[in-house]
PDB file of C-alpha atoms in Angstrom:
ATOM      1  CA  MET D  46       0.000   0.000   0.000  1.00 53.00           C
ATOM      2  CA  ALA D  47       2.812   2.402   0.915  1.00 54.00           C
ATOM      3  CA  ARG D  48       4.577   1.701  -2.372  1.00 67.00           C
ATOM      4  CA  PHE D  49       1.372   2.433  -4.326  1.00 56.00           C
ATOM      5  CA  GLN D  50       0.888   5.694  -2.407  1.00 65.00           C
ATOM      6  CA  HIS D  51       4.469   6.743  -3.225  1.00 60.00           C
ATOM      7  CA  ARG D  52       3.840   6.048  -6.910  1.00 74.00           C
ATOM      8  CA  LEU D  53       0.729   8.214  -6.825  1.00 69.00           C
ATOM      9  CA  GLU D  54       2.648  11.002  -5.043  1.00 67.00           C
ATOM     10  CA  THR D  55       5.454  10.842  -7.584  1.00 74.00           C
ATOM     11  CA  ALA D  56       3.034  10.911 -10.514  1.00 76.00           C
ATOM     12  CA  ALA D  57       1.193  13.890  -8.997  1.00 73.00           C
ATOM     13  CA  ALA D  58       4.457  15.767  -8.380  1.00 73.00           C
ATOM     14  CA  ARG D  59       5.616  15.165 -11.969  1.00 80.00           C
ATOM     15  CA  LEU D  60       2.244  16.277 -13.302  1.00 77.00           C
ATOM     16  CA  LEU D  61       2.244  19.496 -11.256  1.00 80.00           C
ATOM     17  CA  LEU D  62       5.851  20.334 -12.163  1.00 79.00           C
ATOM     18  CA  GLY D  63       5.148  19.666 -15.834  1.00 79.00           C
ATOM     19  CA  LEU D  64       2.018  21.814 -15.756  1.00 79.00           C
ATOM     20  CA  SER D  65       3.876  24.624 -13.999  1.00 81.00           C
ATOM     21  CA  ARG D  66       6.594  24.577 -16.640  1.00 86.00           C
ATOM     22  CA  ARG D  67       4.051  24.685 -19.461  1.00 89.00           C
ATOM     23  CA  LEU D  68       2.230  27.621 -17.889  1.00 89.00           C
ATOM     24  CA  GLY D  69       5.360  29.720 -17.398  1.00 92.00           C
ATOM     25  CA  PRO D  70       6.405  31.517 -14.195  1.00 92.00           C
ATOM     26  CA  ARG D  71       3.654  34.121 -13.743  1.00 94.00           C
ATOM     27  CA  ARG D  72       0.701  31.957 -14.806  1.00 93.00           C
ATOM     28  CA  ALA D  73       2.033  29.009 -12.793  1.00 93.00           C
ATOM     29  CA  SER D  74       2.250  31.185  -9.679  1.00 95.00           C
ATOM     30  CA  ASP D  75      -1.276  32.519 -10.225  1.00 94.00           C
ATOM     31  CA  PHE D  76      -2.649  29.025 -10.826  1.00 94.00           C
ATOM     32  CA  GLY D  77      -0.906  27.593  -7.749  1.00 93.00           C
ATOM     33  CA  GLY D  78      -2.240  30.421  -5.607  1.00 95.00           C
ATOM     34  CA  TRP D  79      -5.780  30.007  -6.924  1.00 95.00           C
ATOM     35  CA  LEU D  80      -5.784  26.228  -6.452  1.00 93.00           C
ATOM     36  CA  ALA D  81      -4.376  26.340  -2.912  1.00 94.00           C
ATOM     37  CA  ARG D  82      -6.595  29.146  -1.622  1.00 95.00           C
ATOM     38  CA  SER D  83      -9.649  27.393  -3.114  1.00 95.00           C
ATOM     39  CA  ILE D  84      -8.978  23.968  -1.600  1.00 93.00           C
ATOM     40  CA  GLY D  85      -6.662  24.579   1.357  1.00 93.00           C
ATOM     41  CA  PRO D  86      -9.123  26.284   3.727  1.00 94.00           C
ATOM     42  CA  LEU D  87     -11.396  23.221   3.426  1.00 94.00           C
ATOM     43  CA  LEU D  88      -8.723  20.716   4.496  1.00 93.00           C
ATOM     44  CA  PRO D  89      -8.608  19.343   8.067  1.00 94.00           C
ATOM     45  CA  VAL D  90      -5.038  20.621   8.557  1.00 93.00           C
ATOM     46  CA  THR D  91      -6.375  24.168   8.344  1.00 95.00           C
ATOM     47  CA  ARG D  92      -7.823  23.693  11.829  1.00 94.00           C
ATOM     48  CA  THR D  93      -4.230  23.835  13.097  1.00 94.00           C
ATOM     49  CA  ALA D  94      -3.683  27.161  11.351  1.00 94.00           C
ATOM     50  CA  ARG D  95      -6.886  28.639  12.787  1.00 94.00           C
ATOM     51  CA  ARG D  96      -6.014  27.429  16.277  1.00 93.00           C
ATOM     52  CA  ASN D  97      -2.497  28.875  16.002  1.00 95.00           C
ATOM     53  CA  LEU D  98      -3.821  32.224  14.822  1.00 95.00           C
ATOM     54  CA  THR D  99      -6.403  32.410  17.607  1.00 93.00           C
ATOM     55  CA  ARG D 100      -3.760  31.773  20.255  1.00 93.00           C
ATOM     56  CA  ALA D 101      -0.828  33.746  18.849  1.00 94.00           C
ATOM     57  CA  LEU D 102      -2.671  36.760  17.427  1.00 94.00           C
ATOM     58  CA  PRO D 103      -5.786  37.019  19.626  1.00 92.00           C
ATOM     59  CA  GLY D 104      -6.443  40.588  18.523  1.00 89.00           C
ATOM     60  CA  LEU D 105      -7.459  39.480  15.025  1.00 89.00           C
ATOM     61  CA  ALA D 106     -11.189  39.428  14.341  1.00 91.00           C
ATOM     62  CA  ALA D 107     -12.672  36.229  12.904  1.00 90.00           C
ATOM     63  CA  ALA D 108     -12.964  37.763   9.430  1.00 92.00           C
ATOM     64  CA  GLU D 109      -9.309  38.790   9.519  1.00 93.00           C
ATOM     65  CA  ARG D 110      -8.257  35.292  10.591  1.00 92.00           C
ATOM     66  CA  ASP D 111     -10.160  33.904   7.614  1.00 93.00           C
ATOM     67  CA  ARG D 112      -8.359  36.359   5.336  1.00 95.00           C
ATOM     68  CA  VAL D 113      -4.953  35.362   6.732  1.00 96.00           C
ATOM     69  CA  VAL D 114      -5.707  31.634   6.325  1.00 96.00           C
ATOM     70  CA  ARG D 115      -6.805  32.115   2.727  1.00 96.00           C
ATOM     71  CA  ALA D 116      -3.763  34.280   1.935  1.00 97.00           C
ATOM     72  CA  MET D 117      -1.451  31.773   3.649  1.00 96.00           C
ATOM     73  CA  TRP D 118      -2.728  29.033   1.348  1.00 96.00           C
ATOM     74  CA  ASP D 119      -2.361  31.370  -1.630  1.00 96.00           C
ATOM     75  CA  ASN D 120       1.288  31.990  -0.735  1.00 96.00           C
ATOM     76  CA  LEU D 121       1.941  28.278  -0.182  1.00 93.00           C
ATOM     77  CA  GLY D 122       0.383  27.356  -3.531  1.00 93.00           C
ATOM     78  CA  ARG D 123       2.425  30.007  -5.299  1.00 94.00           C
ATOM     79  CA  THR D 124       5.601  28.825  -3.565  1.00 94.00           C
ATOM     80  CA  ALA D 125       4.986  25.253  -4.720  1.00 90.00           C
ATOM     81  CA  ALA D 126       4.239  26.305  -8.307  1.00 92.00           C
ATOM     82  CA  GLU D 127       7.261  28.621  -8.417  1.00 94.00           C
ATOM     83  CA  LEU D 128       9.564  25.709  -7.568  1.00 88.00           C
ATOM     84  CA  ALA D 129       9.616  24.816 -11.280  1.00 87.00           C
ATOM     85  CA  HIS D 130      10.787  28.347 -12.125  1.00 89.00           C
ATOM     86  CA  LEU D 131      13.432  29.193  -9.535  1.00 86.00           C
ATOM     87  CA  PRO D 132      15.925  30.535 -12.131  1.00 88.00           C
ATOM     88  CA  ALA D 133      13.262  32.942 -13.452  1.00 88.00           C
ATOM     89  CA  LEU D 134      12.191  34.411 -10.100  1.00 91.00           C
ATOM     90  CA  GLU D 135      12.968  38.063  -9.460  1.00 92.00           C
ATOM     91  CA  TRP D 136      14.226  39.475  -6.184  1.00 91.00           C
ATOM     92  CA  GLU D 137      15.775  42.513  -4.625  1.00 93.00           C
ATOM     93  CA  MET D 138      17.902  42.534  -1.499  1.00 94.00           C
ATOM     94  CA  GLU D 139      17.793  44.818   1.513  1.00 95.00           C
ATOM     95  CA  GLY D 140      20.717  44.632   3.942  1.00 95.00           C
ATOM     96  CA  ARG D 141      23.242  43.312   1.448  1.00 94.00           C
ATOM     97  CA  GLU D 142      25.998  44.970   3.484  1.00 95.00           C
ATOM     98  CA  TYR D 143      25.593  42.366   6.233  1.00 96.00           C
ATOM     99  CA  LEU D 144      26.483  39.588   3.792  1.00 95.00           C
ATOM    100  CA  GLU D 145      29.346  41.320   1.979  1.00 93.00           C
ATOM    101  CA  PRO D 146      32.019  40.378   4.571  1.00 92.00           C
ATOM    102  CA  ILE D 147      31.075  36.721   4.117  1.00 92.00           C
ATOM    103  CA  ALA D 148      31.085  37.049   0.336  1.00 90.00           C
ATOM    104  CA  GLU D 149      34.595  38.510   0.552  1.00 88.00           C
ATOM    105  CA  ARG D 150      36.181  36.328   3.234  1.00 88.00           C
ATOM    106  CA  GLY D 151      33.929  33.283   3.520  1.00 84.00           C
ATOM    107  CA  GLY D 152      32.444  31.703   6.632  1.00 79.00           C
ATOM    108  CA  PRO D 153      31.718  30.059   8.884  1.00 93.00           C
ATOM    109  CA  ALA D 154      28.376  31.801   9.292  1.00 94.00           C
ATOM    110  CA  ILE D 155      24.759  30.856   9.958  1.00 95.00           C
ATOM    111  CA  LEU D 156      21.742  32.420   8.255  1.00 95.00           C
ATOM    112  CA  VAL D 157      18.482  31.865  10.151  1.00 95.00           C
ATOM    113  CA  SER D 158      15.090  32.301   8.562  1.00 95.00           C
ATOM    114  CA  GLY D 159      11.632  30.745   8.575  1.00 94.00           C
ATOM    115  CA  HIS D 160       8.909  29.430   6.295  1.00 94.00           C
ATOM    116  CA  ILE D 161       7.990  32.959   5.253  1.00 95.00           C
ATOM    117  CA  GLY D 162       7.277  34.277   1.754  1.00 93.00           C
ATOM    118  CA  ASN D 163       9.058  31.926  -0.646  1.00 93.00           C
ATOM    119  CA  TRP D 164      11.953  30.591   1.400  1.00 91.00           C
ATOM    120  CA  GLU D 165      13.319  28.750  -1.666  1.00 89.00           C
ATOM    121  CA  VAL D 166      14.611  32.144  -2.870  1.00 90.00           C
ATOM    122  CA  LEU D 167      17.267  32.313  -0.143  1.00 89.00           C
ATOM    123  CA  PRO D 168      19.956  29.970  -1.572  1.00 88.00           C
ATOM    124  CA  PRO D 169      19.914  31.267  -5.180  1.00 87.00           C
ATOM    125  CA  ALA D 170      19.798  34.885  -3.981  1.00 89.00           C
ATOM    126  CA  LEU D 171      22.935  34.385  -1.890  1.00 90.00           C
ATOM    127  CA  ALA D 172      24.559  32.483  -4.741  1.00 87.00           C
ATOM    128  CA  THR D 173      24.440  35.672  -6.857  1.00 88.00           C
ATOM    129  CA  MET D 174      26.858  37.163  -4.286  1.00 88.00           C
ATOM    130  CA  GLY D 175      29.158  34.167  -4.529  1.00 88.00           C
ATOM    131  CA  ILE D 176      27.889  32.664  -1.247  1.00 89.00           C
ATOM    132  CA  ARG D 177      27.235  28.926  -1.549  1.00 88.00           C
ATOM    133  CA  MET D 178      24.814  28.430   1.296  1.00 87.00           C
ATOM    134  CA  GLY D 179      24.250  24.899   2.492  1.00 86.00           C
ATOM    135  CA  SER D 180      20.831  24.178   3.967  1.00 82.00           C
ATOM    136  CA  VAL D 181      19.471  21.927   6.690  1.00 81.00           C
ATOM    137  CA  TYR D 182      16.164  20.500   5.463  1.00 73.00           C
ATOM    138  CA  ARG D 183      13.599  17.835   6.134  1.00 73.00           C
ATOM    139  CA  ALA D 184      13.768  15.313   3.318  1.00 65.00           C
ATOM    140  CA  ALA D 185      10.450  14.277   1.790  1.00 65.00           C
ATOM    141  CA  ASP D 186       9.288  10.820   2.871  1.00 67.00           C
ATOM    142  CA  ASN D 187       9.052   9.887  -0.809  1.00 70.00           C
ATOM    143  CA  ALA D 188      12.610   9.659  -2.157  1.00 73.00           C
ATOM    144  CA  GLU D 189      11.515  10.230  -5.769  1.00 73.00           C
ATOM    145  CA  VAL D 190       9.612  13.394  -4.848  1.00 69.00           C
ATOM    146  CA  ASP D 191      12.617  14.528  -2.826  1.00 67.00           C
ATOM    147  CA  ALA D 192      14.820  14.036  -5.900  1.00 72.00           C
ATOM    148  CA  LEU D 193      12.432  16.095  -8.047  1.00 70.00           C
ATOM    149  CA  ILE D 194      12.588  18.961  -5.544  1.00 71.00           C
ATOM    150  CA  ALA D 195      16.384  18.726  -5.366  1.00 71.00           C
ATOM    151  CA  ALA D 196      16.592  18.923  -9.173  1.00 74.00           C
ATOM    152  CA  CYS D 197      14.520  22.127  -9.164  1.00 67.00           C
ATOM    153  CA  ARG D 198      16.814  23.638  -6.541  1.00 76.00           C
ATOM    154  CA  ALA D 199      19.869  22.706  -8.613  1.00 72.00           C
ATOM    155  CA  GLU D 200      18.401  24.461 -11.662  1.00 74.00           C
ATOM    156  CA  ALA D 201      18.290  27.689  -9.635  1.00 68.00           C
ATOM    157  CA  VAL D 202      22.087  27.700  -9.372  1.00 69.00           C
ATOM    158  CA  ALA D 203      22.884  26.697 -12.951  1.00 67.00           C
ATOM    159  CA  GLY D 204      22.893  22.975 -12.211  1.00 61.00           C
ATOM    160  CA  ASP D 205      25.604  23.235  -9.550  1.00 70.00           C
ATOM    161  CA  PRO D 206      23.741  21.842  -6.518  1.00 73.00           C
ATOM    162  CA  LEU D 207      24.254  23.596  -3.214  1.00 75.00           C
ATOM    163  CA  PRO D 208      24.973  21.421  -0.173  1.00 79.00           C
ATOM    164  CA  LEU D 209      21.861  19.976   1.465  1.00 78.00           C
ATOM    165  CA  PHE D 210      21.904  18.357   4.900  1.00 80.00           C
ATOM    166  CA  PRO D 211      18.840  16.246   5.786  1.00 77.00           C
ATOM    167  CA  LYS D 212      17.705  16.400   9.379  1.00 75.00           C
ATOM    168  CA  GLY D 213      19.099  13.538  11.416  1.00 73.00           C
ATOM    169  CA  SER D 214      22.421  12.419  12.835  1.00 75.00           C
ATOM    170  CA  ALA D 215      24.171  11.913   9.461  1.00 78.00           C
ATOM    171  CA  GLY D 216      23.034  15.295   8.187  1.00 77.00           C
ATOM    172  CA  ALA D 217      24.107  16.971  11.443  1.00 80.00           C
ATOM    173  CA  ARG D 218      27.615  15.518  11.154  1.00 85.00           C
ATOM    174  CA  ALA D 219      27.888  16.687   7.547  1.00 84.00           C
ATOM    175  CA  ALA D 220      26.687  20.175   8.507  1.00 85.00           C
ATOM    176  CA  LEU D 221      29.321  20.335  11.230  1.00 85.00           C
ATOM    177  CA  ARG D 222      32.040  19.465   8.739  1.00 89.00           C
ATOM    178  CA  TYR D 223      30.692  22.080   6.361  1.00 90.00           C
ATOM    179  CA  LEU D 224      30.781  24.826   8.982  1.00 90.00           C
ATOM    180  CA  SER D 225      34.222  23.826  10.222  1.00 86.00           C
ATOM    181  CA  GLY D 226      35.478  24.190   6.654  1.00 88.00           C
ATOM    182  CA  GLY D 227      34.241  27.782   6.425  1.00 89.00           C
ATOM    183  CA  GLY D 228      30.788  27.134   5.007  1.00 90.00           C
ATOM    184  CA  VAL D 229      27.633  29.219   5.309  1.00 91.00           C
ATOM    185  CA  LEU D 230      24.710  27.244   6.718  1.00 92.00           C
ATOM    186  CA  GLY D 231      21.062  28.188   6.275  1.00 91.00           C
ATOM    187  CA  MET D 232      18.559  27.040   8.905  1.00 90.00           C
ATOM    188  CA  LEU D 233      14.772  27.487   8.984  1.00 91.00           C
ATOM    189  CA  ALA D 234      14.289  27.880  12.726  1.00 90.00           C
ATOM    190  CA  ASP D 235      10.514  28.175  13.026  1.00 91.00           C
ATOM    191  CA  GLN D 236       9.495  24.522  13.388  1.00 88.00           C
ATOM    192  CA  LYS D 237       8.750  22.715  16.634  1.00 84.00           C
ATOM    193  CA  LEU D 238      11.465  20.510  18.148  1.00 83.00           C
ATOM    194  CA  ASN D 239      10.079  18.352  20.940  1.00 83.00           C
ATOM    195  CA  ASP D 240      13.453  18.012  22.646  1.00 83.00           C
ATOM    196  CA  GLY D 241      14.400  21.648  22.107  1.00 87.00           C
ATOM    197  CA  ILE D 242      14.198  24.460  24.644  1.00 92.00           C
ATOM    198  CA  ALA D 243      11.130  26.526  25.528  1.00 93.00           C
ATOM    199  CA  VAL D 244      11.438  30.158  24.437  1.00 94.00           C
ATOM    200  CA  PRO D 245       8.686  32.601  23.470  1.00 95.00           C
ATOM    201  CA  LEU D 246       7.439  32.800  19.887  1.00 96.00           C
ATOM    202  CA  LEU D 247       4.697  35.379  19.339  1.00 95.00           C
ATOM    203  CA  GLY D 248       4.461  35.606  23.113  1.00 92.00           C
ATOM    204  CA  LEU D 249       3.789  31.893  23.671  1.00 94.00           C
ATOM    205  CA  PRO D 250       6.298  29.297  24.968  1.00 94.00           C
ATOM    206  CA  ALA D 251       7.483  27.223  22.013  1.00 93.00           C
ATOM    207  CA  MET D 252       9.856  24.271  21.931  1.00 93.00           C
ATOM    208  CA  THR D 253      12.644  25.543  19.718  1.00 93.00           C
ATOM    209  CA  ALA D 254      15.802  24.045  18.257  1.00 90.00           C
ATOM    210  CA  PRO D 255      18.886  25.494  19.983  1.00 93.00           C
ATOM    211  CA  ALA D 256      21.163  24.292  17.160  1.00 90.00           C
ATOM    212  CA  PRO D 257      21.767  27.731  15.552  1.00 92.00           C
ATOM    213  CA  ALA D 258      22.936  29.146  18.883  1.00 93.00           C
ATOM    214  CA  GLN D 259      24.964  26.066  19.774  1.00 92.00           C
ATOM    215  CA  LEU D 260      26.748  26.046  16.415  1.00 92.00           C
ATOM    216  CA  ALA D 261      27.410  29.793  16.449  1.00 93.00           C
ATOM    217  CA  LEU D 262      29.015  29.566  19.875  1.00 93.00           C
ATOM    218  CA  ARG D 263      30.985  26.440  18.985  1.00 91.00           C
ATOM    219  CA  PHE D 264      32.492  27.949  15.827  1.00 92.00           C
ATOM    220  CA  GLY D 265      32.564  31.588  16.948  1.00 90.00           C
ATOM    221  CA  CYS D 266      30.550  32.601  13.909  1.00 92.00           C
ATOM    222  CA  PRO D 267      27.723  35.101  13.382  1.00 94.00           C
ATOM    223  CA  ILE D 268      24.008  34.326  13.252  1.00 95.00           C
ATOM    224  CA  ILE D 269      22.516  36.534  10.535  1.00 96.00           C
ATOM    225  CA  PRO D 270      18.709  36.797  10.451  1.00 97.00           C
ATOM    226  CA  GLY D 271      16.981  37.142   7.089  1.00 95.00           C
ATOM    227  CA  HIS D 272      13.611  36.466   5.524  1.00 96.00           C
ATOM    228  CA  VAL D 273      11.803  36.695   2.205  1.00 96.00           C
ATOM    229  CA  GLU D 274       8.861  39.018   1.572  1.00 96.00           C
ATOM    230  CA  ARG D 275       6.515  38.370  -1.337  1.00 96.00           C
ATOM    231  CA  LEU D 276       6.061  41.414  -3.566  1.00 95.00           C
ATOM    232  CA  GLY D 277       3.861  39.647  -6.111  1.00 92.00           C
ATOM    233  CA  PRO D 278       3.835  36.579  -8.370  1.00 94.00           C
ATOM    234  CA  CYS D 279       7.486  35.485  -8.751  1.00 94.00           C
ATOM    235  CA  ARG D 280       8.741  38.755  -7.181  1.00 95.00           C
ATOM    236  CA  PHE D 281      10.405  38.998  -3.760  1.00 96.00           C
ATOM    237  CA  ARG D 282      12.455  41.070  -1.377  1.00 96.00           C
ATOM    238  CA  LEU D 283      15.158  39.363   0.701  1.00 95.00           C
ATOM    239  CA  VAL D 284      15.583  41.330   3.926  1.00 97.00           C
ATOM    240  CA  VAL D 285      18.898  40.696   5.685  1.00 96.00           C
ATOM    241  CA  GLU D 286      19.452  42.044   9.191  1.00 97.00           C
ATOM    242  CA  PRO D 287      22.560  42.693  11.324  1.00 96.00           C
ATOM    243  CA  PRO D 288      24.144  39.681  13.024  1.00 96.00           C
ATOM    244  CA  LEU D 289      22.654  38.881  16.413  1.00 95.00           C
ATOM    245  CA  PRO D 290      24.890  40.079  19.267  1.00 92.00           C
ATOM    246  CA  VAL D 291      26.610  37.331  21.248  1.00 87.00           C
ATOM    247  CA  PRO D 292      25.471  37.458  24.888  1.00 83.00           C
ATOM    248  CA  PRO D 293      28.339  38.236  27.274  1.00 83.00           C
ATOM    249  CA  GLY D 294      29.491  35.927  30.022  1.00 77.00           C
ATOM    250  CA  GLU D 295      30.830  32.403  30.364  1.00 81.00           C
ATOM    251  CA  ASP D 296      27.593  30.553  31.093  1.00 85.00           C
ATOM    252  CA  ARG D 297      27.157  28.636  27.837  1.00 89.00           C
ATOM    253  CA  GLN D 298      23.586  27.523  28.578  1.00 91.00           C
ATOM    254  CA  ALA D 299      22.548  31.085  29.364  1.00 92.00           C
ATOM    255  CA  GLN D 300      24.118  32.237  26.091  1.00 93.00           C
ATOM    256  CA  ILE D 301      22.285  29.521  24.132  1.00 94.00           C
ATOM    257  CA  LEU D 302      18.986  30.527  25.732  1.00 95.00           C
ATOM    258  CA  ALA D 303      19.563  34.221  25.010  1.00 94.00           C
ATOM    259  CA  LEU D 304      20.560  33.634  21.375  1.00 95.00           C
ATOM    260  CA  THR D 305      17.651  31.268  20.746  1.00 96.00           C
ATOM    261  CA  THR D 306      15.292  33.819  22.266  1.00 96.00           C
ATOM    262  CA  ALA D 307      16.762  36.476  19.964  1.00 96.00           C
ATOM    263  CA  VAL D 308      16.119  34.240  16.935  1.00 96.00           C
ATOM    264  CA  ASN D 309      12.474  33.781  17.942  1.00 96.00           C
ATOM    265  CA  ASP D 310      12.144  37.514  18.577  1.00 96.00           C
ATOM    266  CA  ARG D 311      13.096  38.166  14.951  1.00 97.00           C
ATOM    267  CA  LEU D 312      10.704  35.484  13.716  1.00 97.00           C
ATOM    268  CA  SER D 313       7.918  36.971  15.832  1.00 97.00           C
ATOM    269  CA  ALA D 314       8.514  40.426  14.387  1.00 96.00           C
ATOM    270  CA  TRP D 315       8.468  39.172  10.790  1.00 97.00           C
ATOM    271  CA  ILE D 316       5.327  37.091  11.307  1.00 96.00           C
ATOM    272  CA  THR D 317       3.484  39.897  13.076  1.00 95.00           C
ATOM    273  CA  GLU D 318       4.315  42.295  10.251  1.00 95.00           C
ATOM    274  CA  ARG D 319       3.186  39.939   7.457  1.00 95.00           C
ATOM    275  CA  PRO D 320       1.145  37.128   9.051  1.00 96.00           C
ATOM    276  CA  ALA D 321      -0.333  35.912   5.760  1.00 95.00           C
ATOM    277  CA  GLU D 322       3.112  34.863   4.519  1.00 96.00           C
ATOM    278  CA  TRP D 323       3.991  32.507   7.382  1.00 96.00           C
ATOM    279  CA  LEU D 324       3.173  28.800   7.298  1.00 95.00           C
ATOM    280  CA  TRP D 325       0.666  28.575  10.170  1.00 96.00           C
ATOM    281  CA  LEU D 326       0.111  24.853   9.527  1.00 93.00           C
ATOM    282  CA  HIS D 327       2.897  23.715  11.875  1.00 90.00           C
ATOM    283  CA  ARG D 328       1.845  22.386  15.281  1.00 89.00           C
ATOM    284  CA  ARG D 329       4.088  25.024  16.774  1.00 90.00           C
ATOM    285  CA  TRP D 330       2.687  25.274  20.311  1.00 87.00           C
ATOM    286  CA  PRO D 331       1.477  22.611  22.760  1.00 78.00           C
ATOM    287  CA  ALA D 332      -2.149  21.636  22.189  1.00 62.00           C
TER     288      ALA D 332
END
């Protein structure tokens, strides 16, 4: 049964990628947005998004929550459809000066972001500055679908794949080697980690991965926050911010807590400013 389901998933992924390529970037983005905002709000998983919004942004009226949910699905559908057109996406960059030292001298360095806007823009945008950013990611359960996604990402950097480190012990070891060799590592830090540490996100305690802070302290490298804002179909702004200050003192656990809190503070600010562009579908807070 599982094998049959994987075949169906692979066929569906190939069909959607092929359709997106035939439509072209702008029409594919519009179609993906329309399809997702039409179907997504009806799916059971949307209950998680509504619950998250009610708890994290209690000041939103019911009609505004509905608008955010619909726009979230629109953004997600566009992001999926735009995967077939990564080389054709357009972006501008704000805060380039915070990346220039890395472009000139190399890493190690850590870029933290979240599932905001179209996060797939981050690696190719940095590649235009000569920064080959490796990424920690959750591999798709279906290996063939995962390979299709990886091929799209490789197209965005002229077929020269950027390093990808799947979550897990093997991926963590490879990421460590990459950082120790002067690499730049991208981490999406907005997902729940059950064995993480509890720090506020949007004012609510959230189990959060301390890995960005731990790695930054271990290698003495900066954590640079950045996120992607959607300006329209296939158009984006990458906003890069100053490196997070390293907390003083010799208490390593206190430093990890302070840095992880600073990461979530930046995520909270970005989400509050543009809530419709964050992926509210994660089970981010305890039920």
